[in-house]
């Protein structure tokens, strides 16, 4: 009956909520570890000194005709 549908909907919501919460925790844990690694090894992750323009990244266009 209706009470089973309500029960299963509530159960599904609860299980989904717990799975999303665990996934967010795992992603936050990995992010924290990566940021800590980058903080301890700044030489490996230096910013580029000069940004390239879009024209320098793309090849010149030569029409076939």
mmCIF file of C-alpha atoms in Angstrom:
data_model
loop_
_atom_site.group_PDB
_atom_site.id
_atom_site.type_symbol
_atom_site.label_atom_id
_atom_site.label_comp_id
_atom_site.label_asym_id
_atom_site.label_seq_id
_atom_site.Cartn_x
_atom_site.Cartn_y
_atom_site.Cartn_z
ATOM 1 C CA UNK A 1 0.000 0.000 0.000
ATOM 2 C CA UNK A 2 0.834 3.626 0.333
ATOM 3 C CA UNK A 3 2.722 3.119 3.590
ATOM 4 C CA UNK A 4 5.241 0.862 1.796
ATOM 5 C CA UNK A 5 5.785 3.450 -0.924
ATOM 6 C CA UNK A 6 6.382 6.146 1.678
ATOM 7 C CA UNK A 7 8.729 3.843 3.585
ATOM 8 C CA UNK A 8 10.731 2.914 0.472
ATOM 9 C CA UNK A 9 10.885 6.530 -0.711
ATOM 10 C CA UNK A 10 12.180 7.597 2.692
ATOM 11 C CA UNK A 11 14.678 4.749 2.731
ATOM 12 C CA UNK A 12 15.878 5.624 -0.790
ATOM 13 C CA UNK A 13 16.271 9.281 0.154
ATOM 14 C CA UNK A 14 18.264 8.353 3.266
ATOM 15 C CA UNK A 15 20.577 5.952 1.428
ATOM 16 C CA UNK A 16 21.128 8.480 -1.370
ATOM 17 C CA UNK A 17 21.860 11.231 1.149
ATOM 18 C CA UNK A 18 24.445 9.053 2.908
ATOM 19 C CA UNK A 19 26.110 8.086 -0.393
ATOM 20 C CA UNK A 20 26.370 11.709 -1.512
ATOM 21 C CA UNK A 21 27.719 12.716 1.893
ATOM 22 C CA UNK A 22 30.382 9.983 1.744
ATOM 23 C CA UNK A 23 31.365 10.910 -1.825
ATOM 24 C CA UNK A 24 31.776 14.572 -0.843
ATOM 25 C CA UNK A 25 33.885 13.525 2.152
ATOM 26 C CA UNK A 26 36.151 11.374 -0.022
ATOM 27 C CA UNK A 27 36.608 14.183 -2.582
ATOM 28 C CA UNK A 28 37.357 16.695 0.188
ATOM 29 C CA UNK A 29 39.914 14.297 1.671
ATOM 30 C CA UNK A 30 41.703 13.896 -1.672
ATOM 31 C CA UNK A 31 41.642 17.671 -2.254
ATOM 32 C CA UNK A 32 43.087 18.296 1.203
ATOM 33 C CA UNK A 33 45.925 15.805 0.570
ATOM 34 C CA UNK A 34 46.710 17.284 -2.856
ATOM 35 C CA UNK A 35 46.734 20.872 -1.581
ATOM 36 C CA UNK A 36 48.995 19.823 1.300
ATOM 37 C CA UNK A 37 51.380 18.158 -1.173
ATOM 38 C CA UNK A 38 51.420 21.276 -3.363
ATOM 39 C CA UNK A 39 52.067 23.432 -0.283
ATOM 40 C CA UNK A 40 55.065 21.292 0.712
ATOM 41 C CA UNK A 41 56.491 21.079 -2.838
ATOM 42 C CA UNK A 42 56.079 24.567 -4.372
ATOM 43 C CA UNK A 43 59.007 24.104 -6.760
ATOM 44 C CA UNK A 44 57.148 21.380 -8.674
ATOM 45 C CA UNK A 45 54.078 23.602 -9.181
ATOM 46 C CA UNK A 46 55.404 27.024 -10.108
ATOM 47 C CA UNK A 47 53.195 29.302 -12.183
ATOM 48 C CA UNK A 48 54.237 30.002 -15.776
ATOM 49 C CA UNK A 49 56.078 33.301 -16.064
ATOM 50 C CA UNK A 50 54.273 34.540 -19.159
ATOM 51 C CA UNK A 51 50.817 33.661 -20.440
ATOM 52 C CA UNK A 52 50.478 32.814 -24.127
ATOM 53 C CA UNK A 53 47.915 34.577 -26.257
ATOM 54 C CA UNK A 54 45.282 32.587 -28.134
ATOM 55 C CA UNK A 55 46.948 33.499 -31.453
ATOM 56 C CA UNK A 56 50.169 31.853 -30.303
ATOM 57 C CA UNK A 57 48.382 28.628 -29.390
ATOM 58 C CA UNK A 58 46.451 28.155 -32.657
ATOM 59 C CA UNK A 59 47.964 27.311 -36.007
ATOM 60 C CA UNK A 60 47.608 29.698 -38.921
ATOM 61 C CA UNK A 61 44.551 29.102 -41.099
ATOM 62 C CA UNK A 62 45.238 28.396 -44.782
ATOM 63 C CA UNK A 63 42.141 27.847 -46.925
ATOM 64 C CA UNK A 64 42.289 24.922 -49.376
ATOM 65 C CA UNK A 65 40.994 26.885 -52.382
#
